[in-house]
Structures are given as structure tokens and as C-alpha cells.
Coordinates of C-alpha atoms in Angstrom, one line a residue:
M1 CA -47.4 28.6 50.0
K2 CA -49.3 26.1 48.1
P3 CA -47.4 22.9 47.5
G4 CA -46.6 21.9 43.6
P5 CA -47.5 18.9 42.5
T6 CA -45.1 15.9 42.9
I7 CA -42.4 15.2 40.3
E8 CA -44.2 11.8 39.8
R9 CA -47.1 13.7 38.3
L10 CA -45.3 15.9 36.0
I11 CA -43.9 12.5 34.1
L12 CA -45.4 11.7 30.7
S13 CA -45.0 8.9 28.4
V14 CA -43.5 10.1 24.8
R15 CA -41.7 8.0 22.1
D16 CA -42.2 5.3 25.1
L17 CA -39.9 7.3 27.0
R18 CA -40.7 8.8 30.6
V19 CA -40.2 12.9 30.0
I20 CA -41.0 15.7 31.9
L21 CA -42.0 19.0 30.0
A22 CA -39.6 22.1 30.2
G23 CA -42.5 24.5 31.2
D24 CA -43.0 22.0 34.0
L25 CA -39.2 21.1 35.2
A26 CA -39.0 25.0 35.0
M27 CA -42.0 25.2 37.5
V28 CA -40.1 22.8 39.9
Y29 CA -36.8 24.9 39.4
G30 CA -38.6 28.5 40.0
V31 CA -37.7 29.6 36.9
E32 CA -39.2 30.9 33.7
T33 CA -39.4 28.3 30.8
R34 CA -37.3 30.2 28.4
R35 CA -35.0 30.8 30.5
L36 CA -34.5 27.1 31.3
N37 CA -34.7 26.5 27.9
E38 CA -32.0 29.0 26.8
Q39 CA -29.6 27.7 29.8
V40 CA -30.0 24.3 28.0
R41 CA -29.1 25.5 24.6
R42 CA -26.0 27.8 25.7
N43 CA -25.1 24.5 27.6
A44 CA -26.0 21.8 25.3
A45 CA -22.3 19.8 25.7
R46 CA -23.1 19.2 29.4
F47 CA -26.2 17.1 28.3
P48 CA -26.1 13.5 27.0
G49 CA -27.2 13.8 23.2
D50 CA -30.8 11.8 24.2
F51 CA -31.3 14.0 27.1
V52 CA -33.4 16.7 25.7
F53 CA -35.5 16.3 22.6
Q54 CA -38.1 18.6 20.8
L55 CA -41.8 17.0 20.5
T56 CA -43.6 17.3 17.1
R57 CA -46.7 19.1 16.9
Q58 CA -48.3 15.8 16.5
E59 CA -47.1 14.5 19.8
L60 CA -48.2 17.6 21.5
E61 CA -51.9 17.5 20.0
A62 CA -51.4 13.9 21.2
L63 CA -50.7 14.7 24.8
R64 CA -53.3 17.8 25.0
S65 CA -56.3 15.6 23.2
Q66 CA -55.6 12.9 26.1
D67 CA -55.8 15.7 28.7
M68 CA -52.1 14.9 29.8
I69 CA -51.4 18.6 29.3
S70 CA -53.5 21.5 29.1
G71 CA -53.0 24.9 26.8
D72 CA -52.8 27.0 30.3
G73 CA -49.1 27.6 30.1
R74 CA -47.7 24.1 30.7
A75 CA -47.6 23.9 26.7
A76 CA -48.5 26.7 25.5
L77 CA -45.6 26.7 22.7
G78 CA -46.2 25.3 19.3
S79 CA -43.9 22.4 20.4
Q80 CA -42.3 21.5 23.6
I81 CA -38.6 20.2 24.9
A82 CA -39.0 17.5 27.1
T83 CA -36.1 15.9 29.5
L84 CA -35.6 12.4 29.8
K85 CA -36.2 11.2 33.4
R86 CA -33.7 8.8 34.3
P87 CA -33.6 6.1 37.1
V88 CA -31.3 6.9 39.8
H89 CA -28.4 4.1 40.2

């Protein structure tokens, strides 16, 4: 089995925050992105208010133009949900 990318390589900077795109997080957990997003929506009360946010189309295009993400499925949607990478205490 081919090892996946390390978590550190999946972390992007958006709005001066360190984030992981939903598609990448779903890959880490071995689930479909739509299922991950569905569960986040269904369990919104379990997450801090600033834990998940929707990227704007401009933010998504900026990440693509910087070659930080590609159109190969990691960011196939018109917008992406991002989760904050919180430091471990």
C-alpha cells in the first residue's frame, strides 16, 4: 500500500490561518468528501464556531493559481470547506 502525504503537506494558509481542505481530511480518514461534509453539517454543535469555514471562490482560485491545490479532485467543488489546524497543547 502506497503511503499518503504527511499531514504537514496538507496544511495550507488561508486568511492567515492554517487549514486542511475537506477533501484532504477525508482522504486521511479514508472517507468520501461528501460524507465528511455531511457529518460536519449534521454535528455542527460538536465543533467550535471557528473550526470550519467555507472558502470563497476567490480563495479557491488563489490556491489553484499558486499551485497549492489542483483540479484533480482535491478541490473539484466550486468552494471548499476548510478545517483549522489547531496546535496540540
